[in-house]
Tab-separated table of C-alpha atoms in Angstrom:
chain	number	residue	atom	x	y	z
S	1	MET	CA	136.479	119.738	97.768
S	2	VAL	CA	138.499	121.136	100.454
S	3	VAL	CA	135.361	121.315	102.804
S	4	TYR	CA	134.694	117.591	102.115
S	5	ILE	CA	138.133	116.739	102.803
S	6	LEU	CA	138.123	118.451	106.121
S	7	LYS	CA	134.804	116.864	107.239
S	8	ARG	CA	136.065	113.496	106.368
S	9	ILE	CA	139.320	114.109	108.480
S	10	LEU	CA	137.082	115.320	111.328
S	11	LEU	CA	134.814	112.325	111.016
S	12	MET	CA	138.025	110.070	111.501
S	13	ILE	CA	138.521	111.261	115.017
S	14	PRO	CA	135.258	109.819	116.756
S	15	THR	CA	135.537	106.839	114.408
S	16	LEU	CA	139.321	106.182	115.613
S	17	LEU	CA	138.172	106.959	119.103
S	18	GLY	CA	135.331	104.573	119.146
S	19	VAL	CA	137.604	101.649	117.916
S	20	MET	CA	140.118	102.287	120.539
S	21	VAL	CA	137.564	102.693	123.477
S	22	VAL	CA	135.722	99.404	122.404
S	23	THR	CA	138.951	97.454	122.203
S	24	PHE	CA	140.407	98.983	125.387
S	25	ALA	CA	137.203	97.975	127.205
S	26	ILE	CA	137.384	94.280	125.921
S	27	THR	CA	141.011	93.974	127.166
S	28	GLN	CA	140.026	94.914	130.496
S	29	PHE	CA	137.511	91.925	130.753
S	30	VAL	CA	139.843	89.373	128.995
S	31	PRO	CA	141.568	87.196	131.741
S	32	GLY	CA	145.337	86.500	131.876
S	33	GLY	CA	146.877	89.958	131.713
S	34	PRO	CA	150.495	90.775	132.021
S	35	VAL	CA	150.342	90.855	135.757
S	36	GLU	CA	148.262	87.470	136.165
S	37	LYS	CA	150.661	85.836	133.578
S	38	ILE	CA	153.746	86.812	135.757
S	39	ILE	CA	151.985	85.661	138.822
S	40	GLY	CA	151.183	82.418	137.067
S	41	GLU	CA	154.675	81.907	135.940
S	42	ILE	CA	156.307	82.498	139.412
S	43	GLU	CA	153.819	80.247	140.957
S	44	GLY	CA	154.261	77.610	138.521
S	45	VAL	CA	150.671	77.563	137.213
S	46	SER	CA	150.624	75.812	133.628
S	47	GLY	CA	149.352	77.913	130.731
S	48	GLY	CA	150.581	81.223	131.884
S	49	GLY	CA	148.198	83.616	133.415
S	50	ALA	CA	144.862	82.247	131.882
S	51	GLU	CA	144.048	80.213	134.916
S	52	VAL	CA	145.117	82.674	137.458
S	53	GLY	CA	143.261	85.610	135.899
S	54	ALA	CA	139.963	83.530	135.560
S	55	SER	CA	138.602	85.577	138.379
S	56	SER	CA	139.629	88.602	140.648
S	57	SER	CA	139.419	86.426	143.818
S	58	THR	CA	142.602	84.519	142.507
S	59	MET	CA	144.569	87.453	142.110
S	60	TYR	CA	146.257	87.271	145.544
S	61	ARG	CA	147.258	83.793	146.763
S	62	GLY	CA	149.699	84.623	149.678
S	63	GLY	CA	150.075	80.941	150.452
S	64	SER	CA	151.650	80.252	147.236
S	65	GLY	CA	154.660	82.492	147.660
S	66	LEU	CA	153.581	86.107	146.520
S	67	ASP	CA	152.433	88.688	149.142
S	68	GLU	CA	150.018	91.555	148.223
S	69	GLU	CA	152.801	94.274	148.384
S	70	LYS	CA	154.675	92.362	145.267
S	71	ILE	CA	151.490	92.165	143.440
S	72	ASN	CA	150.869	95.821	143.822
S	73	ARG	CA	154.501	96.390	142.732
S	74	LEU	CA	153.768	94.543	139.461
S	75	LYS	CA	150.602	96.332	139.014
S	76	LYS	CA	152.397	99.690	139.095
S	77	LEU	CA	155.141	98.509	136.793
S	78	TYR	CA	152.515	97.888	134.073
S	79	GLY	CA	150.305	100.743	134.957
S	80	PHE	CA	147.505	98.908	136.181
S	81	ASP	CA	147.463	100.686	139.748
S	82	GLN	CA	145.449	103.432	137.991
S	83	PRO	CA	141.842	103.492	137.026
S	84	PRO	CA	140.894	102.357	133.557
S	85	ALA	CA	139.642	105.786	132.358
S	86	THR	CA	143.159	107.356	133.555
S	87	ARG	CA	144.945	104.634	131.718
S	88	PHE	CA	142.993	105.141	128.654
S	89	PHE	CA	143.418	108.827	128.775
S	90	ASN	CA	147.183	108.658	129.212
S	91	MET	CA	147.445	105.949	126.388
S	92	MET	CA	145.685	108.112	123.731
S	93	LYS	CA	147.648	111.334	124.759
S	94	ASN	CA	150.853	109.103	123.953
S	95	TYR	CA	149.259	107.622	120.706
S	96	ILE	CA	148.669	111.239	119.327
S	97	VAL	CA	152.332	111.722	118.919
S	98	PHE	CA	152.859	108.094	118.005
S	99	ASP	CA	154.472	106.911	121.341
S	100	PHE	CA	153.128	103.355	121.610
S	101	GLY	CA	155.153	102.237	124.734
S	102	THR	CA	157.127	99.164	125.178
S	103	SER	CA	156.024	95.520	124.589
S	104	TYR	CA	155.347	93.435	127.680
S	105	TYR	CA	156.311	90.430	125.918
S	106	TYR	CA	159.177	91.318	123.732
S	107	HIS	CA	160.693	94.047	125.993
S	108	GLN	CA	161.167	96.327	123.058
S	109	SER	CA	159.688	99.340	121.651
S	110	VAL	CA	156.532	98.992	119.824
S	111	VAL	CA	157.439	100.992	116.913
S	112	GLU	CA	160.941	99.209	116.691
S	113	LEU	CA	159.079	95.883	116.938
S	114	VAL	CA	156.655	96.948	113.976
S	115	VAL	CA	159.462	98.254	111.903
S	116	SER	CA	161.411	95.011	112.332
S	117	ARG	CA	158.420	92.853	111.122
S	118	MET	CA	157.482	95.215	108.238
S	119	PRO	CA	159.979	93.888	105.716
S	120	VAL	CA	157.999	90.492	105.449
S	121	SER	CA	154.600	92.221	105.234
S	122	MET	CA	155.754	94.597	102.777
S	123	SER	CA	157.327	91.898	100.564
S	124	LEU	CA	154.132	89.767	100.666
S	125	GLY	CA	151.672	92.736	100.317
S	126	LEU	CA	153.620	94.734	97.610
S	127	TRP	CA	154.453	91.865	95.346
S	128	GLY	CA	151.171	90.498	95.543
S	129	PHE	CA	149.573	93.822	94.747
S	130	LEU	CA	152.021	94.241	91.753
S	131	ILE	CA	151.121	90.546	90.454
S	132	VAL	CA	147.268	91.081	91.096
S	133	TYR	CA	146.894	94.356	89.205
S	134	GLY	CA	149.540	93.360	86.600
S	135	VAL	CA	147.770	90.242	85.782
S	136	CYS	CA	144.031	90.755	86.447
S	137	ILE	CA	143.616	94.136	84.407
S	138	PRO	CA	144.834	92.796	81.008
S	139	LEU	CA	143.286	89.261	81.660
S	140	GLY	CA	140.101	90.875	82.481
S	141	ILE	CA	139.985	93.064	79.412
S	142	LYS	CA	140.654	90.039	77.328
S	143	LYS	CA	138.173	87.949	78.911
S	144	ALA	CA	135.566	90.789	78.395
S	145	VAL	CA	136.360	91.256	74.687
S	146	ALA	CA	136.457	87.306	74.135
S	147	ASP	CA	133.222	86.635	76.402
S	148	GLY	CA	131.959	83.129	75.864
S	149	SER	CA	134.897	82.030	73.924
S	150	ARG	CA	137.135	78.858	74.592
S	151	PHE	CA	139.755	81.093	76.081
S	152	ASP	CA	137.259	82.703	78.509
S	153	ILE	CA	135.762	79.558	79.747
S	154	ILE	CA	139.069	77.616	80.161
S	155	SER	CA	140.652	80.902	81.997
S	156	SER	CA	137.641	81.167	84.218
S	157	SER	CA	137.891	77.549	85.469
S	158	VAL	CA	141.386	77.880	86.131
S	159	ILE	CA	141.239	81.034	88.210
S	160	LEU	CA	138.023	79.867	89.913
S	161	VAL	CA	139.900	76.646	91.000
S	162	GLY	CA	142.712	78.747	92.198
S	163	TYR	CA	140.237	80.836	94.197
S	164	ALA	CA	138.554	77.720	95.713
S	165	ILE	CA	141.947	76.707	97.204
S	166	PRO	CA	142.688	78.479	100.412
S	167	GLY	CA	146.165	80.222	100.478
S	168	PHE	CA	147.367	78.003	103.418
S	169	VAL	CA	146.458	74.988	101.549
S	170	LEU	CA	147.982	76.089	98.374
S	171	GLY	CA	151.114	76.787	100.471
S	172	VAL	CA	151.444	73.446	101.781
S	173	LEU	CA	150.994	72.058	98.409
S	174	LEU	CA	153.752	74.262	97.095
S	175	ILE	CA	156.147	72.953	99.867
S	176	VAL	CA	155.353	69.354	99.137
S	177	LEU	CA	155.801	69.853	95.403
S	178	PHE	CA	158.904	72.523	95.266
S	179	GLY	CA	160.146	72.765	98.836
S	180	GLY	CA	161.670	69.305	99.131
S	181	GLY	CA	158.543	67.844	100.915
S	182	SER	CA	158.233	64.917	98.750
S	183	PHE	CA	159.150	65.787	95.144
S	184	TRP	CA	161.601	68.669	94.149
S	185	SER	CA	163.717	70.722	96.498
S	186	VAL	CA	163.613	73.922	94.110
S	187	PHE	CA	162.735	76.914	96.558
S	188	PRO	CA	163.908	77.645	100.023
S	189	LEU	CA	161.433	77.632	102.798
S	190	ARG	CA	162.656	79.946	105.572
S	191	GLY	CA	163.084	83.547	106.027
S	192	LEU	CA	163.393	86.433	103.357
S	193	VAL	CA	166.964	85.702	102.371
S	194	SER	CA	169.625	83.220	102.758
S	195	ASP	CA	172.070	83.025	105.865
S	196	ASP	CA	175.050	84.189	103.665
S	197	TRP	CA	173.156	86.972	101.948
S	198	ASN	CA	175.272	89.836	103.502
S	199	GLU	CA	178.244	88.076	101.529
S	200	LEU	CA	176.784	87.972	98.215
S	201	GLY	CA	176.962	90.632	95.644
S	202	LEU	CA	174.063	93.088	94.701
S	203	GLY	CA	172.804	90.908	91.724
S	204	LEU	CA	172.950	87.788	93.965
S	205	LYS	CA	171.253	89.406	96.766
S	206	ILE	CA	168.360	90.439	94.487
S	207	LEU	CA	167.970	87.079	93.066
S	208	ASP	CA	168.073	85.373	96.371
S	209	TYR	CA	165.542	87.683	97.854
S	210	LEU	CA	163.148	87.035	94.903
S	211	TRP	CA	163.930	83.234	94.981
S	212	HIS	CA	162.768	83.175	98.688
S	213	MET	CA	159.680	85.079	97.764
S	214	VAL	CA	158.413	82.847	94.951
S	215	LEU	CA	156.430	80.291	97.031
S	216	PRO	CA	154.795	82.541	99.836
S	217	ILE	CA	153.798	85.051	97.176
S	218	THR	CA	152.241	82.648	94.867
S	219	ALA	CA	150.106	81.327	97.912
S	220	THR	CA	149.192	84.908	98.740
S	221	ALA	CA	148.301	86.066	95.499
S	222	VAL	CA	146.349	83.477	93.779
S	223	GLY	CA	143.316	83.642	95.859
S	224	SER	CA	143.051	87.500	94.903
S	225	LEU	CA	143.665	86.769	90.980
S	226	ALA	CA	139.992	85.526	90.717
S	227	VAL	CA	138.141	88.447	92.404
S	228	MET	CA	140.057	91.120	90.656
S	229	THR	CA	140.077	89.224	87.110
S	230	MET	CA	136.319	88.794	87.205
S	231	LEU	CA	135.672	92.310	88.595
S	232	THR	CA	137.750	93.862	85.593
S	233	LYS	CA	135.905	91.685	83.105
S	234	ASN	CA	132.312	92.354	84.418
S	235	SER	CA	133.197	96.183	84.512
S	236	PHE	CA	134.505	96.376	80.811
S	237	LEU	CA	131.739	93.935	79.835
S	238	GLU	CA	129.128	96.024	81.000
S	239	GLU	CA	130.630	99.161	79.200
S	240	ILE	CA	131.177	97.301	76.054
S	241	ARG	CA	127.193	96.625	75.874
S	242	LYS	CA	126.499	100.195	76.361
S	243	GLN	CA	124.890	102.254	73.506
S	244	TYR	CA	127.878	104.719	73.125
S	245	VAL	CA	130.093	101.612	72.052
S	246	LEU	CA	127.491	100.694	69.343
S	247	THR	CA	127.507	104.209	68.114
S	248	ALA	CA	131.384	104.555	68.050
S	249	ARG	CA	131.415	101.113	66.181
S	250	ALA	CA	128.628	102.256	63.747
S	251	LYS	CA	130.711	105.310	62.880
S	252	GLY	CA	133.485	103.040	61.672
S	253	LEU	CA	135.891	103.687	64.425
S	254	PRO	CA	138.655	100.879	64.734
S	255	GLU	CA	137.867	98.304	67.357
S	256	LYS	CA	141.153	99.072	69.277
S	257	GLN	CA	140.269	102.763	69.411
S	258	VAL	CA	136.699	101.941	70.629
S	259	LEU	CA	138.269	99.604	73.410
S	260	TYR	CA	141.195	101.793	74.540
S	261	LYS	CA	140.022	105.168	74.121
S	262	HIS	CA	136.329	105.026	75.019
S	263	VAL	CA	135.584	101.678	76.955
S	264	PHE	CA	138.896	101.530	78.823
S	265	ARG	CA	138.659	105.051	80.665
S	266	ASN	CA	134.901	103.959	81.699
S	267	GLY	CA	135.719	100.484	82.705
S	268	ILE	CA	138.772	101.027	84.570
S	269	ILE	CA	137.067	103.398	87.079
S	270	PRO	CA	135.717	100.553	89.506
S	271	ILE	CA	139.232	98.774	89.496
S	272	ILE	CA	141.428	101.925	89.928
S	273	THR	CA	139.585	103.674	92.566
S	274	GLY	CA	140.338	100.688	94.847
S	275	PHE	CA	144.147	101.068	94.054
S	276	PRO	CA	145.068	103.663	96.809
S	277	GLY	CA	143.501	101.648	99.576
S	278	TYR	CA	144.951	98.146	98.379
S	279	PHE	CA	148.380	99.810	97.732
S	280	VAL	CA	148.421	101.235	101.307
S	281	ALA	CA	147.305	98.132	102.848
S	282	SER	CA	149.683	96.077	101.022
S	283	PHE	CA	152.641	97.449	103.112
S	284	PHE	CA	150.983	96.773	106.541
S	285	THR	CA	148.812	93.451	106.210
S	286	GLY	CA	150.044	90.146	107.400
S	287	SER	CA	148.928	86.775	106.842
S	288	LEU	CA	149.416	84.364	109.959
S	289	LEU	CA	148.905	80.939	108.079
S	290	ILE	CA	151.238	82.020	105.257
S	291	GLU	CA	153.868	83.410	107.595
S	292	THR	CA	153.818	80.453	109.893
S	293	ILE	CA	154.157	77.765	106.878
S	294	PHE	CA	157.160	79.625	105.496
S	295	SER	CA	158.595	80.707	108.655
S	296	LEU	CA	158.342	84.313	108.201
S	297	ASN	CA	158.254	86.871	111.070
S	298	GLY	CA	155.656	89.477	109.677
S	299	MET	CA	152.760	91.619	111.144
S	300	GLY	CA	150.429	88.513	110.969
S	301	LEU	CA	152.324	86.351	113.365
S	302	LEU	CA	153.092	89.539	115.603
S	303	ALA	CA	149.490	90.246	115.931
S	304	TYR	CA	148.685	86.648	116.878
S	305	GLU	CA	151.386	86.425	119.429
S	306	SER	CA	150.470	89.840	120.878
S	307	VAL	CA	146.869	88.624	121.430
S	308	LEU	CA	148.014	85.359	122.838
S	309	ASN	CA	150.361	86.822	125.381
S	310	ARG	CA	148.124	89.712	126.300
S	311	ASP	CA	150.756	92.159	125.027
S	312	TYR	CA	148.402	95.098	125.269
S	313	PRO	CA	150.823	97.836	123.954
S	314	VAL	CA	151.437	95.978	120.691
S	315	VAL	CA	147.669	95.031	120.206
S	316	LEU	CA	146.506	98.637	121.009
S	317	GLY	CA	149.322	100.525	119.295
S	318	THR	CA	149.176	98.472	115.990
S	319	LEU	CA	145.352	98.789	116.131
S	320	TYR	CA	145.606	102.484	116.511
S	321	PHE	CA	148.037	102.874	113.648
S	322	PHE	CA	146.496	100.482	111.190
S	323	THR	CA	142.847	101.899	111.715
S	324	LEU	CA	144.234	105.339	111.125
S	325	ILE	CA	145.970	104.085	107.883
S	326	GLY	CA	142.582	102.406	107.047
S	327	LEU	CA	140.672	105.599	107.315
S	328	ILE	CA	143.146	107.604	105.402
S	329	SER	CA	143.287	104.964	102.398
S	330	ARG	CA	139.475	104.979	102.249
S	331	LEU	CA	139.617	108.898	101.894
S	332	LEU	CA	142.155	108.505	99.069
S	333	SER	CA	139.892	105.920	97.418
S	334	ASP	CA	137.101	108.298	97.408
S	335	LEU	CA	139.097	111.143	96.078
S	336	SER	CA	140.458	108.995	93.500
S	337	TYR	CA	136.953	108.786	91.801
S	338	VAL	CA	137.366	112.755	90.983
S	339	VAL	CA	140.804	111.955	89.645
S	340	VAL	CA	139.759	109.145	87.343
S	341	ASP	CA	136.353	110.470	86.422
S	342	PRO	CA	135.945	114.370	86.284
S	343	ARG	CA	132.228	113.947	86.082
S	344	ILE	CA	132.174	112.958	89.728
S	345	SER	CA	132.322	115.815	92.106
S	346	PHE	CA	131.964	116.439	95.959
S	347	GLU	CA	130.893	120.067	95.800
S	348	GLY	CA	127.208	119.367	96.676
S	349	LEU	CA	128.341	117.520	99.692
S	350	ASP	CA	130.341	120.485	101.021
S	351	GLU	CA	127.153	122.447	102.079
């Protein structure tokens, strides 16, 4: 097991390096970098640096007011005076110690910027995670036991309708119905908390926070409910139809004992093994459309703005961090198979 874990960790290095090389190379060919953007703003070119950076021949336009010396100073300021290979090497050397530099657009440390946006993404992801697993597992088990019944058919119809509605469309619908759009003004629409949150008592702070989260979490979680519920149902239904269940019933074991002692520990394996990856990802994922609709400054909106503004330290720094987190969560998911099902072993892969 130890050898297998070490192999997986060593394989993370070329995977992570490959992702960063490809992304860094792409950023070198995308027009409208920070230098071009500033030149465009100075020269009054509309649309930022996209038009200025369309070709290398437009970098220096002395007749418009910027001489070559000033442009070279701008390049040095952002580190573009060095060859791409040197910049990539220096960048990765800093990334090893989690030094992601300073944002070109926000003029703030990338780490501080990400930390400031994390509460929104953590709120959406973590609550969505708890709701999905808390609802889907018991619902999926109930549907498997009552397969083909009226309850199974009606519940399947409801969750599939919810799955068919995109999250951002559901978010708009919730705003129209409950956010004062056209019907009832029940829930707030902006931010995680109210403006007077600091003046409230502890209990009221918790209620205020939860009240702000109702609509965005509903819009976020509904789409995942169908997938997890049907996965749970199919997993348990497959186990219920196996021979060992028929044998246990033939021996006269109570139905609850057959279901929760024998079927449950086998049927839950495909569900629980995705738990680590989903749990870790819930802290760092963001939904651009949901955050935009409900005026939440989270990771999704940060990623979009960073790409739009060619904020390379934020784009590359967050990509490095989240890719590393994703690789670790995949390893944890694989190891959870051994924890959940002792019959599975990686010992044969150690050789």
